């Protein structure tokens, strides 16, 4: 016994009722309807396992209904009823997705066989679909598990590195102070030791500031977004670096068109984005160099660029630039203080706005950091 739901669409009442009489005793639930439009309406309201469709009905060709039936449920089995089974017709119906044919006149046994086979076919394809979905879900869970494990590993490594980097300046300061306390440093040498202590203190302060900013970036609600003009913030940030640039005799230029659109963003994040990019450009550019910032619209994105004529980044290290605490070898040789967190902050800010950051660089020639953020209506 099957309790499968079946719909018959045929303009001949006799055929509809005959089919109903044959199928109901077998346990099938059978609805009948006499035209295509009413049939589609019923299909939209109910779910049928199998539909028996007359090919020739006044005003409609049954074959044309198959696509609409499958749009509702691709696994509904369509069996065509036809008075004249030609090869051409069969090919067309199969192409449209019909499963079988019943040629009039057909016996009850023919009908029961076609229906039973159709229902079996539906059961098998639903089972296959469920199995496929289960495999896909298992795959997704496996990937999610790997992602979480990777995240956990990265987090533990981050904590290890933070602890180390926070401890190093404090230990150094402690050692310098002990030397003074124990009388090992003559009075005239003490200013130098104090200057070293202050430099290490500044390192600690910078690191704590970056860590704090990274922590804030994790909590989206910390930032109030509003309409922001990136060019205005760029000019303001630049002004703050005039002293540093003058000290190194670095030439600076800003290029921003008149048509820079506003973006919806947190002003302090945009400030931090420019500040980190420009401070790196100045830090890693020797005296008498050049730093340039550009802002323009391209292909629906607002592009910001900061270029310099500095030390550049070795190609094999560029991929790791945006990882926590990473500092390139040539940077370490230059003995410029840094936390290795600025680019991580930049990446989070840009990606938080749905954009991306890239770098082009040649050692000894300079670097260009470029961010692209989508603009509304772009
Ligand atoms: P840091 O505090 O070390 O500057 P960042 O995360 O801002 O940390 O940068 C990471 C590393 O990327 C730097 O240590 C440096 O090696 C490299 N880098 C960043 N910007 C530049 C640049 N403009 N020119 C050359 N190297 C750069």
mmCIF file of N, CA and C in Angstrom, residues 251-312:
data_model
loop_
_atom_site.group_PDB
_atom_site.id
_atom_site.type_symbol
_atom_site.label_atom_id
_atom_site.label_comp_id
_atom_site.label_asym_id
_atom_site.label_seq_id
_atom_site.Cartn_x
_atom_site.Cartn_y
_atom_site.Cartn_z
ATOM 1 N N UNK A 251 59.737 64.671 0.975
ATOM 2 C CA UNK A 251 58.735 65.426 0.206
ATOM 3 C C UNK A 251 57.420 64.658 0.273
ATOM 4 N N UNK A 252 56.326 65.390 0.411
ATOM 5 C CA UNK A 252 55.044 64.696 0.475
ATOM 6 C C UNK A 252 54.039 65.322 -0.470
ATOM 7 N N UNK A 253 53.252 64.477 -1.130
ATOM 8 C CA UNK A 253 52.172 65.065 -1.939
ATOM 9 C C UNK A 253 50.883 64.257 -1.780
ATOM 10 N N UNK A 254 49.777 64.993 -1.889
ATOM 11 C CA UNK A 254 48.458 64.348 -1.826
ATOM 12 C C UNK A 254 47.763 64.611 -3.146
ATOM 13 N N UNK A 255 47.196 63.555 -3.720
ATOM 14 C CA UNK A 255 46.453 63.718 -4.967
ATOM 15 C C UNK A 255 45.057 63.157 -4.741
ATOM 16 N N UNK A 256 44.071 64.028 -4.701
ATOM 17 C CA UNK A 256 42.691 63.560 -4.508
ATOM 18 C C UNK A 256 41.776 64.407 -5.369
ATOM 19 N N UNK A 257 40.982 63.742 -6.207
ATOM 20 C CA UNK A 257 40.093 64.478 -7.128
ATOM 21 C C UNK A 257 38.991 65.217 -6.379
ATOM 22 N N UNK A 258 38.222 65.997 -7.152
ATOM 23 C CA UNK A 258 37.121 66.781 -6.578
ATOM 24 C C UNK A 258 35.932 65.874 -6.257
ATOM 25 N N UNK A 259 35.876 64.744 -6.977
ATOM 26 C CA UNK A 259 34.655 63.932 -6.960
ATOM 27 C C UNK A 259 34.731 62.759 -5.972
ATOM 28 N N UNK A 260 35.511 62.900 -4.902
ATOM 29 C CA UNK A 260 35.641 61.771 -3.959
ATOM 30 C C UNK A 260 34.319 61.601 -3.195
ATOM 31 N N UNK A 261 33.658 60.437 -3.320
ATOM 32 C CA UNK A 261 32.365 60.270 -2.654
ATOM 33 C C UNK A 261 32.535 60.046 -1.150
ATOM 34 N N UNK A 262 31.485 60.348 -0.393
ATOM 35 C CA UNK A 262 31.548 60.046 1.042
ATOM 36 C C UNK A 262 31.345 58.546 1.215
ATOM 37 N N UNK A 263 31.906 57.999 2.296
ATOM 38 C CA UNK A 263 31.636 56.586 2.601
ATOM 39 C C UNK A 263 31.060 56.522 4.013
ATOM 40 N N UNK A 264 30.314 55.454 4.254
ATOM 41 C CA UNK A 264 29.765 55.270 5.593
ATOM 42 C C UNK A 264 30.805 54.475 6.378
ATOM 43 N N UNK A 265 31.415 55.117 7.364
ATOM 44 C CA UNK A 265 32.497 54.454 8.103
ATOM 45 C C UNK A 265 32.679 55.138 9.452
ATOM 46 N N UNK A 266 33.562 54.552 10.271
ATOM 47 C CA UNK A 266 33.879 55.159 11.566
ATOM 48 C C UNK A 266 35.067 56.096 11.362
ATOM 49 N N UNK A 267 34.927 57.398 11.645
ATOM 50 C CA UNK A 267 36.019 58.342 11.380
ATOM 51 C C UNK A 267 37.325 57.938 12.054
ATOM 52 N N UNK A 268 37.261 57.411 13.311
ATOM 53 C CA UNK A 268 38.535 57.075 13.970
ATOM 54 C C UNK A 268 39.226 55.896 13.280
ATOM 55 N N UNK A 269 38.436 55.021 12.628
ATOM 56 C CA UNK A 269 39.075 53.922 11.893
ATOM 57 C C UNK A 269 39.776 54.446 10.644
ATOM 58 N N UNK A 270 39.130 55.380 9.965
ATOM 59 C CA UNK A 270 39.749 55.939 8.750
ATOM 60 C C UNK A 270 41.025 56.694 9.141
ATOM 61 N N UNK A 271 40.953 57.400 10.275
ATOM 62 C CA UNK A 271 42.130 58.118 10.754
ATOM 63 C C UNK A 271 43.266 57.124 11.005
ATOM 64 N N UNK A 272 42.925 56.025 11.677
ATOM 65 C CA UNK A 272 43.932 55.011 12.007
ATOM 66 C C UNK A 272 44.505 54.377 10.733
ATOM 67 N N UNK A 273 43.632 54.168 9.747
ATOM 68 C CA UNK A 273 44.060 53.583 8.471
ATOM 69 C C UNK A 273 45.125 54.473 7.819
ATOM 70 N N UNK A 274 44.808 55.775 7.662
ATOM 71 C CA UNK A 274 45.784 56.692 7.048
ATOM 72 C C UNK A 274 47.035 56.809 7.933
ATOM 73 N N UNK A 275 46.810 56.928 9.265
ATOM 74 C CA UNK A 275 47.943 57.144 10.173
ATOM 75 C C UNK A 275 48.936 55.978 10.063
ATOM 76 N N UNK A 276 48.416 54.759 10.081
ATOM 77 C CA UNK A 276 49.305 53.593 10.021
ATOM 78 C C UNK A 276 50.039 53.521 8.688
ATOM 79 N N UNK A 277 49.315 53.795 7.585
ATOM 80 C CA UNK A 277 49.960 53.693 6.265
ATOM 81 C C UNK A 277 51.033 54.778 6.107
ATOM 82 N N UNK A 278 50.684 56.012 6.508
ATOM 83 C CA UNK A 278 51.634 57.112 6.305
ATOM 84 C C UNK A 278 52.817 56.992 7.264
ATOM 85 N N UNK A 279 52.539 56.587 8.506
ATOM 86 C CA UNK A 279 53.662 56.485 9.444
ATOM 87 C C UNK A 279 54.635 55.395 8.977
ATOM 88 N N UNK A 280 54.127 54.297 8.415
ATOM 89 C CA UNK A 280 55.035 53.273 7.869
ATOM 90 C C UNK A 280 55.858 53.846 6.710
ATOM 91 N N UNK A 281 55.159 54.555 5.804
ATOM 92 C CA UNK A 281 55.854 55.101 4.624
ATOM 93 C C UNK A 281 57.001 56.007 5.072
ATOM 94 N N UNK A 282 56.754 56.830 6.102
ATOM 95 C CA UNK A 282 57.812 57.747 6.578
ATOM 96 C C UNK A 282 58.910 56.960 7.296
ATOM 97 N N UNK A 283 58.453 56.006 8.156
ATOM 98 C CA UNK A 283 59.403 55.222 8.950
ATOM 99 C C UNK A 283 60.394 54.467 8.064
ATOM 100 N N UNK A 284 59.857 53.863 6.984
ATOM 101 C CA UNK A 284 60.695 52.976 6.175
ATOM 102 C C UNK A 284 61.262 53.668 4.936
ATOM 103 N N UNK A 285 61.256 55.008 4.943
ATOM 104 C CA UNK A 285 61.866 55.754 3.836
ATOM 105 C C UNK A 285 63.046 56.559 4.382
ATOM 106 N N UNK A 286 64.230 56.348 3.822
ATOM 107 C CA UNK A 286 65.399 57.086 4.295
ATOM 108 C C UNK A 286 65.267 58.578 3.998
ATOM 109 N N UNK A 287 66.185 59.360 4.538
ATOM 110 C CA UNK A 287 66.156 60.814 4.352
ATOM 111 C C UNK A 287 66.105 61.186 2.870
ATOM 112 N N UNK A 288 65.527 62.351 2.587
ATOM 113 C CA UNK A 288 65.426 62.930 1.235
ATOM 114 C C UNK A 288 64.527 62.123 0.291
ATOM 115 N N UNK A 289 63.715 61.261 0.846
ATOM 116 C CA UNK A 289 62.841 60.457 -0.003
ATOM 117 C C UNK A 289 61.523 61.164 -0.303
ATOM 118 N N UNK A 290 60.570 60.365 -0.878
ATOM 119 C CA UNK A 290 59.269 60.929 -1.235
ATOM 120 C C UNK A 290 58.143 60.010 -0.778
ATOM 121 N N UNK A 291 57.064 60.610 -0.296
ATOM 122 C CA UNK A 291 55.881 59.838 0.092
ATOM 123 C C UNK A 291 54.682 60.490 -0.597
ATOM 124 N N UNK A 292 53.813 59.669 -1.197
ATOM 125 C CA UNK A 292 52.645 60.249 -1.885
ATOM 126 C C UNK A 292 51.387 59.473 -1.521
ATOM 127 N N UNK A 293 50.287 60.215 -1.337
ATOM 128 C CA UNK A 293 48.999 59.548 -1.083
ATOM 129 C C UNK A 293 48.046 59.932 -2.202
ATOM 130 N N UNK A 294 47.304 58.942 -2.706
ATOM 131 C CA UNK A 294 46.344 59.208 -3.789
ATOM 132 C C UNK A 294 44.993 58.654 -3.396
ATOM 133 N N UNK A 295 43.966 59.325 -3.847
ATOM 134 C CA UNK A 295 42.611 58.855 -3.576
ATOM 135 C C UNK A 295 41.817 59.031 -4.866
ATOM 136 N N UNK A 296 41.216 57.951 -5.361
ATOM 137 C CA UNK A 296 40.424 58.064 -6.596
ATOM 138 C C UNK A 296 39.377 56.958 -6.652
ATOM 139 N N UNK A 297 38.431 57.142 -7.581
ATOM 140 C CA UNK A 297 37.354 56.152 -7.728
ATOM 141 C C UNK A 297 37.637 55.316 -8.964
ATOM 142 N N UNK A 298 37.485 53.983 -8.800
ATOM 143 C CA UNK A 298 37.676 53.114 -9.968
ATOM 144 C C UNK A 298 36.749 51.903 -9.850
ATOM 145 N N UNK A 299 35.959 51.681 -10.874
ATOM 146 C CA UNK A 299 35.092 50.491 -10.936
ATOM 147 C C UNK A 299 34.258 50.271 -9.680
ATOM 148 N N UNK A 300 33.602 51.288 -9.193
ATOM 149 C CA UNK A 300 32.701 51.116 -8.043
ATOM 150 C C UNK A 300 33.423 51.048 -6.701
ATOM 151 N N UNK A 301 34.733 51.309 -6.703
ATOM 152 C CA UNK A 301 35.475 51.293 -5.432
ATOM 153 C C UNK A 301 36.216 52.604 -5.243
ATOM 154 N N UNK A 302 36.374 52.947 -3.973
ATOM 155 C CA UNK A 302 37.213 54.097 -3.646
ATOM 156 C C UNK A 302 38.601 53.528 -3.363
ATOM 157 N N UNK A 303 39.588 54.017 -4.095
ATOM 158 C CA UNK A 303 40.942 53.474 -3.958
ATOM 159 C C UNK A 303 41.811 54.481 -3.212
ATOM 160 N N UNK A 304 42.505 54.007 -2.198
ATOM 161 C CA UNK A 304 43.455 54.843 -1.474
ATOM 162 C C UNK A 304 44.840 54.224 -1.616
ATOM 163 N N UNK A 305 45.828 55.053 -1.914
ATOM 164 C CA UNK A 305 47.188 54.524 -2.102
ATOM 165 C C UNK A 305 48.177 55.357 -1.301
ATOM 166 N N UNK A 306 49.122 54.687 -0.670
ATOM 167 C CA UNK A 306 50.245 55.425 -0.078
ATOM 168 C C UNK A 306 51.528 54.805 -0.636
ATOM 169 N N UNK A 307 52.299 55.634 -1.345
ATOM 170 C CA UNK A 307 53.537 55.132 -1.973
ATOM 171 C C UNK A 307 54.725 55.816 -1.325
ATOM 172 N N UNK A 308 55.841 55.096 -1.331
ATOM 173 C CA UNK A 308 57.059 55.729 -0.816
ATOM 174 C C UNK A 308 58.250 55.287 -1.641
ATOM 175 N N UNK A 309 59.383 55.977 -1.423
ATOM 176 C CA UNK A 309 60.608 55.594 -2.132
ATOM 177 C C UNK A 309 61.563 54.945 -1.131
ATOM 178 N N UNK A 310 60.973 54.165 -0.218
ATOM 179 C CA UNK A 310 61.735 53.612 0.888
ATOM 180 C C UNK A 310 62.433 52.287 0.601
ATOM 181 N N UNK A 311 62.651 51.530 1.679
ATOM 182 C CA UNK A 311 63.492 50.324 1.598
ATOM 183 C C UNK A 311 62.805 49.168 0.864
ATOM 184 N N UNK A 312 61.476 49.230 0.728
ATOM 185 C CA UNK A 312 60.762 48.158 0.041
ATOM 186 C C UNK A 312 60.692 46.893 0.888
#
